Amino acid sequence: MSARREASNWGRWGPDDERGTLNLLTADAVLGGVAAIRSGKVYGLGLPINATAAPIVEGRGEPRRLTLTCDSDDERYEAYGAAVGVGANQDILVLASHHGTHLDALSHVFADRTMYNGFPSSTFKAFSGAGRLGVEKLGVFAGRAVLLDVAAAAGVECLPPGHVITRAELESCATAEGVDVREGDILLIRTGWLEQWQRSAGGVSGPGGAGQPGIGLDACGFIRDHDIAAVGADNSAVEAIPFDKDTFLSVHIELLVTLGVPLLEHLSLAELARDRRYEVLLCVAPLPVTGAGGSPVNPIAIA
Amino acid sequence: MSARREASNWGRWGPDDERGTLNLLTADAVLGGVAAIRSGKVYGLGLPINATAAPIVEGRGEPRRLTLTCDSDDERYEAYGAAVGVGANQDILVLASHHGTHLDALSHVFADRTMYNGFPSSTFKAFSGAGRLGVEKLGVFAGRAVLLDVAAAAGVECLPPGHVITRAELESCATAEGVDVREGDILLIRTGWLEQWQRSAGGVSGPGGAGQPGIGLDACGFIRDHDIAAVGADNSAVEAIPFDKDTFLSVHIELLVTLGVPLLEHLSLAELARDRRYEVLLCVAPLPVTGAGGSPVNPIAIA
Amino acid sequence: MSARREASNWGRWGPDDERGTLNLLTADAVLGGVAAIRSGKVYGLGLPINATAAPIVEGRGEPRRLTLTCDSDDERYEAYGAAVGVGANQDILVLASHHGTHLDALSHVFADRTMYNGFPSSTFKAFSGAGRLGVEKLGVFAGRAVLLDVAAAAGVECLPPGHVITRAELESCATAEGVDVREGDILLIRTGWLEQWQRSAGGVSGPGGAGQPGIGLDACGFIRDHDIAAVGADNSAVEAIPFDKDTFLSVHIELLVTLGVPLLEHLSLAELARDRRYEVLLCVAPLPVTGAGGSPVNPIAIA
Amino acid sequence: MSARREASNWGRWGPDDERGTLNLLTADAVLGGVAAIRSGKVYGLGLPINATAAPIVEGRGEPRRLTLTCDSDDERYEAYGAAVGVGANQDILVLASHHGTHLDALSHVFADRTMYNGFPSSTFKAFSGAGRLGVEKLGVFAGRAVLLDVAAAAGVECLPPGHVITRAELESCATAEGVDVREGDILLIRTGWLEQWQRSAGGVSGPGGAGQPGIGLDACGFIRDHDIAAVGADNSAVEAIPFDKDTFLSVHIELLVTLGVPLLEHLSLAELARDRRYEVLLCVAPLPVTGAGGSPVNPIAIA
């Protein structure tokens, strides 16, 4: 554990901190993101939520929208005094908090049965969920985001399956794009994988799925050294699959557990990339579900 | 129907329009919201999602977070090759799309079996939901929002139950706050009701619940004349309960059906009000659930 | 409609009847089933409920068992006064009422927008479900069941896909087995399909699935003439797929709508067949879910 | 632990046994139950499943039936080739496995982090549920059941809240009814509590709920000495609340953990009691949900 603590952010914001590097998103950092706005164009980075629009990761199941009320419920509404033909359509949603485009809370992953800042994994209970580091502790956040279109920089539609993106690739991509990466930035990494998945038959993804390009441990050094506030990517796990160093969830452990960096996965970055918007204000609004290990999100980029 | 069409926005953005007044949120309108930012302070306007933090409206039930995986699933992760003590916490969410702080899509309410822009209520199917006007058609949106703290302007903690807020009250509130309301603005109305509910025992709300302050049809004229893009409030239905003119969902019908104005309900406006932030950039990111009549949201205000 | 009424059971047990041919299961009929018991051996005819043990019919989704409490919830139980190490394992179930081995209630299918006994399909509401003919109206039932092992009588492991079992095949099967079919009996038909599905890779079944053997309209005459109380089979729809006469759900319509005969699907009949138990007491206990169109069941045969 | 083992059934049916006292339900025991049948009258002992018909035990939530398809889905069925007006009503169920009338599997409760037959509580995993003693291991079962109407024997509509039923009360009740209790019987105990709950406003029950009559540890001796196969009652926990000896779940621990006796709770025994049917064939058909700690059931009594 000592090795982890030395190079980690544990204790950096106090022993009770549950927000990790989101602490870097000060009002000044937010204003830095606001300053990046040029055109007022708004981008939604979330995939549609239905049975086919996003990879179904093993065990998480298909998201479901079920009808709660519709115009067959006229009698119910008439009992409330509604005029004939007046009523409401309502739904019930059943979905994994990590389905589709989502935010990994700092309680999402543990190593040595320990989560970020030293909280034991046992603080996540079956009934009540995360007693520590739940997604509700992160709250909404906003800041300057930098899109590193690594696929475009490499001149490919999609990086090869299993390709491990390095620190050098991130740096040369930033240089090619002419953007600087600053402390407290949110990093968005485009591998091209999601668009390739969309062009293909779709289907199942995740730990047991086929290979995906993504970052490795070397790139985590870039994230640590730049004091990145959050990292997102257009793949299933931000990190490469198979995992770097053949270590299960190696990058998740480094970012979520050691550094306290929340992750955004399955981001839809195609339109931002097409418009070459490399600096944006990014607004992320997880559902504040008490005790959840993550939340579906639909991040907003304003360019 | 003809009366509705005359004073309505039906057809204004074409016969296939499914976004209503969100069409007013042009890039210029977004930049107008960006220009309102002063301090970089970020506010989350969503209530926590758990069994007690928001009113449980009849029929919608309590939201549930259920554990999908936690550290008891060590064998499952070891089968993936994880080291001992490495794993993930994951959840399944079951909740009404209109639970807690949420966005009403334009398919949420119908009158004369007809929704905004003339789409029949029958286009909402039990199995597939909204074929027209689903929440996914709205997408994410951002713009200048004006907070009208009607309770504060009236010098009360909470407007009385059933109080119908008028156009004149909105106008005098804006004057008192020194803010102008512009075309394409998002209107946020604070009645004080949610905070009062939080101070009380909490419990059930909604059509069959006790009285709530909110706007009436007269105030809808203010919204129409100012070409407001969206309206939110800190109560259960934006509108007063009992409903204005003793007409079931009268304001919902006027705003959602006739004018195509999406509604934000159960907004947590206390902190914005305390800070007297009357002009903000508001970012709203509904989950793009295909065919849903609404979505839980956690709107972000940047002041 | 008149043709249907003439050969139908509509009105036979009064205009308000919601139990159909289960009315035939009089106390005497039950005693007739009891008289069939020889050995006291008990058979469960329900398939396991998990993601893979039964065909996943399109739209119904996988059944889910989610943990509500387990031994991670020690603090919760200690708050109740439990000693250390004392607690409870509990689950939440999410599943289609027609998943796996299940009972079709008389509200399950409609034709000409009409259900059994003339109740309109519109009496099934999105919010409250079946106002008429819900599964709770059937209640539990028991009676003499006759297993017709048509596959064995044909000397095959499984009847061919799409094979339409006729009245003559049922009659010759009964003769071969040496059993008589009596008024008020429950008919169990083995096609061999389920076991073949289990031997194969499994997967999706149902209306859009591959062909299945099952009964056709001709065999429905056998059921009507013998005044059968309920019909079950080891396939997905009792009836053949593609549907007999190229008419969508033709046998469902004849049995559920015209005759009011509840159906049992995906029955596990292998062990009964292997033991050549052709006469048994069958006990069927649908969950009395108010307004449901069906229920998962685990029928008990006592031989 | 040694004390528990001495007086327990651990190991009695081998170290891998997962059925406990259901092993006593031999074919002969089943025939003993069959011999109790006189009239052929069938009783369903399950409460209706809806939001109000059964106590909502803390944490388990209300059961939900949600519509999957109904006659609004005409286009979906027409796409399958259905004639106009032909379609199906289907539901999705969301409910606790221990809601309403239900069976506690042997994995339901643990003490000293240990379940029946010595299996550790850690064999119940969040993701996969009970690796040992899941409800699917019990299977369906049938046997002779004896109804001990303790409330009637005491001459009251309902035993007092918190009343701890003793062995002597069970014995004198059996004597008064003129029934003998035999090895391998299923014991059904009527306290009158459920009917009183139904007459009252209903509401929440369970560990944090008000007092209930039920059996105590002394009565467990009766169950052990008679080698009872399963025990059911018309209250929330079979046992008295507050728990006997002020020990959390004391009777659950004795019956489920020490003796391996499955429990049936919230049984609707009013009609059996009214008819004075003290000996019946009882058939119990839990849903064989892989890994579940219990199942809703609708037990069938044939008298």
PDB file of C-alpha atoms in Angstrom, chain B residues 21-164:
ATOM      1  CA  THR B  21     -39.375  26.341 -27.689  1.00  0.00           C
ATOM      2  CA  LEU B  22     -35.969  24.747 -27.255  1.00  0.00           C
ATOM      3  CA  ASN B  23     -35.595  25.899 -30.864  1.00  0.00           C
ATOM      4  CA  LEU B  24     -35.153  29.351 -29.355  1.00  0.00           C
ATOM      5  CA  LEU B  25     -31.884  28.250 -27.777  1.00  0.00           C
ATOM      6  CA  THR B  26     -29.737  29.328 -30.674  1.00  0.00           C
ATOM      7  CA  ALA B  27     -25.992  29.658 -30.417  1.00  0.00           C
ATOM      8  CA  ASP B  28     -26.526  33.352 -29.720  1.00  0.00           C
ATOM      9  CA  ALA B  29     -28.890  32.523 -26.878  1.00  0.00           C
ATOM     10  CA  VAL B  30     -26.257  30.214 -25.447  1.00  0.00           C
ATOM     11  CA  LEU B  31     -23.656  32.952 -25.667  1.00  0.00           C
ATOM     12  CA  GLY B  32     -26.137  35.216 -23.877  1.00  0.00           C
ATOM     13  CA  GLY B  33     -26.170  32.705 -21.062  1.00  0.00           C
ATOM     14  CA  VAL B  34     -22.395  32.466 -21.076  1.00  0.00           C
ATOM     15  CA  ALA B  35     -22.222  36.241 -20.783  1.00  0.00           C
ATOM     16  CA  ALA B  36     -24.170  36.012 -17.528  1.00  0.00           C
ATOM     17  CA  ILE B  37     -21.373  34.098 -15.839  1.00  0.00           C
ATOM     18  CA  ARG B  38     -19.478  36.164 -13.280  1.00  0.00           C
ATOM     19  CA  SER B  39     -17.852  34.079 -10.574  1.00  0.00           C
ATOM     20  CA  GLY B  40     -17.508  30.603 -11.989  1.00  0.00           C
ATOM     21  CA  LYS B  41     -19.501  29.120  -9.135  1.00  0.00           C
ATOM     22  CA  VAL B  42     -21.339  25.959 -10.132  1.00  0.00           C
ATOM     23  CA  TYR B  43     -24.699  24.924  -8.680  1.00  0.00           C
ATOM     24  CA  GLY B  44     -26.380  21.540  -8.985  1.00  0.00           C
ATOM     25  CA  LEU B  45     -30.136  21.967  -8.974  1.00  0.00           C
ATOM     26  CA  GLY B  46     -31.058  18.289  -8.622  1.00  0.00           C
ATOM     27  CA  LEU B  47     -32.358  16.700  -5.448  1.00  0.00           C
ATOM     28  CA  PRO B  48     -30.640  13.590  -4.139  1.00  0.00           C
ATOM     29  CA  ILE B  49     -32.198  10.413  -5.477  1.00  0.00           C
ATOM     30  CA  ASN B  50     -33.228   8.103  -2.683  1.00  0.00           C
ATOM     31  CA  ALA B  51     -36.395   7.004  -0.953  1.00  0.00           C
ATOM     32  CA  THR B  52     -36.912  10.188   1.048  1.00  0.00           C
ATOM     33  CA  ALA B  53     -35.163  13.159  -0.557  1.00  0.00           C
ATOM     34  CA  ALA B  54     -37.915  14.073  -2.999  1.00  0.00           C
ATOM     35  CA  PRO B  55     -41.697  13.854  -2.916  1.00  0.00           C
ATOM     36  CA  ILE B  56     -42.990  10.466  -4.045  1.00  0.00           C
ATOM     37  CA  VAL B  57     -45.722  11.329  -6.509  1.00  0.00           C
ATOM     38  CA  GLU B  58     -48.606   8.877  -6.536  1.00  0.00           C
ATOM     39  CA  GLY B  59     -47.998   5.958  -8.831  1.00  0.00           C
ATOM     40  CA  ARG B  60     -44.363   6.727  -9.516  1.00  0.00           C
ATOM     41  CA  GLY B  61     -43.016   4.823  -6.525  1.00  0.00           C
ATOM     42  CA  GLU B  62     -39.743   5.163  -4.701  1.00  0.00           C
ATOM     43  CA  PRO B  63     -36.531   5.224  -6.675  1.00  0.00           C
ATOM     44  CA  ARG B  64     -34.304   2.246  -6.032  1.00  0.00           C
ATOM     45  CA  ARG B  65     -30.575   1.681  -6.248  1.00  0.00           C
ATOM     46  CA  LEU B  66     -29.772  -2.013  -6.155  1.00  0.00           C
ATOM     47  CA  THR B  67     -26.328  -3.481  -5.973  1.00  0.00           C
ATOM     48  CA  LEU B  68     -25.145  -5.328  -9.048  1.00  0.00           C
ATOM     49  CA  THR B  69     -21.611  -6.132  -7.886  1.00  0.00           C
ATOM     50  CA  CYS B  70     -19.526  -5.333  -4.832  1.00  0.00           C
ATOM     51  CA  ASP B  71     -16.596  -6.816  -2.995  1.00  0.00           C
ATOM     52  CA  SER B  72     -18.498 -10.018  -2.272  1.00  0.00           C
ATOM     53  CA  ASP B  73     -18.041 -10.837  -5.955  1.00  0.00           C
ATOM     54  CA  ASP B  74     -14.351 -11.547  -5.671  1.00  0.00           C
ATOM     55  CA  GLU B  75     -14.653 -14.900  -7.422  1.00  0.00           C
ATOM     56  CA  ARG B  76     -16.337 -13.249 -10.377  1.00  0.00           C
ATOM     57  CA  TYR B  77     -13.478 -10.796 -10.728  1.00  0.00           C
ATOM     58  CA  GLU B  78     -10.838 -13.417 -10.142  1.00  0.00           C
ATOM     59  CA  ALA B  79     -12.346 -15.327 -13.039  1.00  0.00           C
ATOM     60  CA  TYR B  80     -11.495 -12.294 -15.175  1.00  0.00           C
ATOM     61  CA  GLY B  81      -7.955 -12.461 -13.913  1.00  0.00           C
ATOM     62  CA  ALA B  82      -8.213  -9.871 -11.161  1.00  0.00           C
ATOM     63  CA  ALA B  83      -5.784  -9.921  -8.275  1.00  0.00           C
ATOM     64  CA  VAL B  84      -7.229 -10.771  -4.877  1.00  0.00           C
ATOM     65  CA  GLY B  85      -9.065  -7.764  -3.494  1.00  0.00           C
ATOM     66  CA  VAL B  86      -9.603  -6.099  -6.864  1.00  0.00           C
ATOM     67  CA  GLY B  87     -13.134  -5.585  -8.115  1.00  0.00           C
ATOM     68  CA  ALA B  88     -15.896  -3.161  -8.884  1.00  0.00           C
ATOM     69  CA  ASN B  89     -19.001  -1.735  -7.266  1.00  0.00           C
ATOM     70  CA  GLN B  90     -21.924  -1.431  -9.679  1.00  0.00           C
ATOM     71  CA  ASP B  91     -25.626  -0.682  -9.366  1.00  0.00           C
ATOM     72  CA  ILE B  92     -28.934  -1.110 -11.078  1.00  0.00           C
ATOM     73  CA  LEU B  93     -31.315   1.834 -10.943  1.00  0.00           C
ATOM     74  CA  VAL B  94     -35.099   1.555 -10.988  1.00  0.00           C
ATOM     75  CA  LEU B  95     -36.859   4.890 -11.028  1.00  0.00           C
ATOM     76  CA  ALA B  96     -39.639   6.846 -12.636  1.00  0.00           C
ATOM     77  CA  SER B  97     -38.530   9.150 -15.401  1.00  0.00           C
ATOM     78  CA  HIS B  98     -40.502  11.870 -13.616  1.00  0.00           C
ATOM     79  CA  HIS B  99     -39.106  11.204 -10.161  1.00  0.00           C
ATOM     80  CA  GLY B 100     -37.436  13.968  -8.176  1.00  0.00           C
ATOM     81  CA  THR B 101     -35.822  16.743 -10.154  1.00  0.00           C
ATOM     82  CA  HIS B 102     -36.835  15.998 -13.713  1.00  0.00           C
ATOM     83  CA  LEU B 103     -37.613  17.296 -17.161  1.00  0.00           C
ATOM     84  CA  ASP B 104     -41.040  16.864 -18.705  1.00  0.00           C
ATOM     85  CA  ALA B 105     -40.624  16.018 -22.362  1.00  0.00           C
ATOM     86  CA  LEU B 106     -43.178  17.422 -24.792  1.00  0.00           C
ATOM     87  CA  SER B 107     -44.796  13.978 -24.950  1.00  0.00           C
ATOM     88  CA  HIS B 108     -45.515  14.062 -21.230  1.00  0.00           C
ATOM     89  CA  VAL B 109     -49.009  15.544 -21.413  1.00  0.00           C
ATOM     90  CA  PHE B 110     -51.830  15.501 -23.932  1.00  0.00           C
ATOM     91  CA  ALA B 111     -55.217  17.171 -24.250  1.00  0.00           C
ATOM     92  CA  ASP B 112     -57.955  16.217 -26.681  1.00  0.00           C
ATOM     93  CA  ARG B 113     -55.734  13.128 -27.099  1.00  0.00           C
ATOM     94  CA  THR B 114     -53.256  15.411 -28.823  1.00  0.00           C
ATOM     95  CA  MET B 115     -49.743  16.483 -27.917  1.00  0.00           C
ATOM     96  CA  TYR B 116     -47.634  19.442 -28.998  1.00  0.00           C
ATOM     97  CA  ASN B 117     -47.590  20.187 -32.709  1.00  0.00           C
ATOM     98  CA  GLY B 118     -50.658  18.030 -33.260  1.00  0.00           C
ATOM     99  CA  PHE B 119     -49.132  14.615 -32.693  1.00  0.00           C
ATOM    100  CA  PRO B 120     -51.784  12.193 -31.419  1.00  0.00           C
ATOM    101  CA  SER B 121     -51.394  10.744 -27.946  1.00  0.00           C
ATOM    102  CA  SER B 122     -51.646   7.335 -29.566  1.00  0.00           C
ATOM    103  CA  THR B 123     -48.125   7.773 -30.933  1.00  0.00           C
ATOM    104  CA  PHE B 124     -47.012   6.927 -27.390  1.00  0.00           C
ATOM    105  CA  LYS B 125     -47.077   3.121 -27.259  1.00  0.00           C
ATOM    106  CA  ALA B 126     -46.838   0.891 -24.208  1.00  0.00           C
ATOM    107  CA  PHE B 127     -43.943  -1.094 -25.623  1.00  0.00           C
ATOM    108  CA  SER B 128     -41.864   1.527 -27.374  1.00  0.00           C
ATOM    109  CA  GLY B 129     -42.980   4.726 -25.684  1.00  0.00           C
ATOM    110  CA  ALA B 130     -43.024   8.050 -27.447  1.00  0.00           C
ATOM    111  CA  GLY B 131     -42.792   7.675 -31.195  1.00  0.00           C
ATOM    112  CA  ARG B 132     -43.023  11.460 -31.244  1.00  0.00           C
ATOM    113  CA  LEU B 133     -41.748  14.062 -28.784  1.00  0.00           C
ATOM    114  CA  GLY B 134     -39.722  11.613 -26.709  1.00  0.00           C
ATOM    115  CA  VAL B 135     -37.227  13.169 -24.345  1.00  0.00           C
ATOM    116  CA  GLU B 136     -34.417  12.082 -26.638  1.00  0.00           C
ATOM    117  CA  LYS B 137     -35.706  14.536 -29.247  1.00  0.00           C
ATOM    118  CA  LEU B 138     -35.024  17.455 -26.912  1.00  0.00           C
ATOM    119  CA  GLY B 139     -31.370  16.619 -26.462  1.00  0.00           C
ATOM    120  CA  VAL B 140     -29.187  18.524 -24.068  1.00  0.00           C
ATOM    121  CA  PHE B 141     -29.681  22.272 -23.885  1.00  0.00           C
ATOM    122  CA  ALA B 142     -28.089  25.352 -22.386  1.00  0.00           C
ATOM    123  CA  GLY B 143     -28.971  29.006 -22.198  1.00  0.00           C
ATOM    124  CA  ARG B 144     -29.436  32.064 -20.071  1.00  0.00           C
ATOM    125  CA  ALA B 145     -31.689  31.376 -17.128  1.00  0.00           C
ATOM    126  CA  VAL B 146     -33.384  33.979 -14.995  1.00  0.00           C
ATOM    127  CA  LEU B 147     -34.345  33.095 -11.448  1.00  0.00           C
ATOM    128  CA  LEU B 148     -37.514  34.825 -10.298  1.00  0.00           C
ATOM    129  CA  ASP B 149     -37.571  34.383  -6.540  1.00  0.00           C
ATOM    130  CA  VAL B 150     -41.253  35.108  -6.111  1.00  0.00           C
ATOM    131  CA  ALA B 151     -41.245  33.965  -2.512  1.00  0.00           C
ATOM    132  CA  ALA B 152     -38.484  36.397  -1.585  1.00  0.00           C
ATOM    133  CA  ALA B 153     -40.167  39.210  -3.520  1.00  0.00           C
ATOM    134  CA  ALA B 154     -43.304  38.523  -1.493  1.00  0.00           C
ATOM    135  CA  GLY B 155     -41.274  38.562   1.701  1.00  0.00           C
ATOM    136  CA  VAL B 156     -42.221  35.021   2.691  1.00  0.00           C
ATOM    137  CA  GLU B 157     -40.354  31.760   3.137  1.00  0.00           C
ATOM    138  CA  CYS B 158     -42.975  29.996   1.065  1.00  0.00           C
ATOM    139  CA  LEU B 159     -45.969  31.203  -0.899  1.00  0.00           C
ATOM    140  CA  PRO B 160     -49.267  29.874   0.496  1.00  0.00           C
ATOM    141  CA  PRO B 161     -50.576  26.466  -0.628  1.00  0.00           C
ATOM    142  CA  GLY B 162     -52.598  26.868  -3.792  1.00  0.00           C
ATOM    143  CA  HIS B 163     -51.350  30.386  -4.429  1.00  0.00           C
ATOM    144  CA  VAL B 164     -51.606  31.103  -8.162  1.00  0.00           C
TER     145      VAL B 164
END
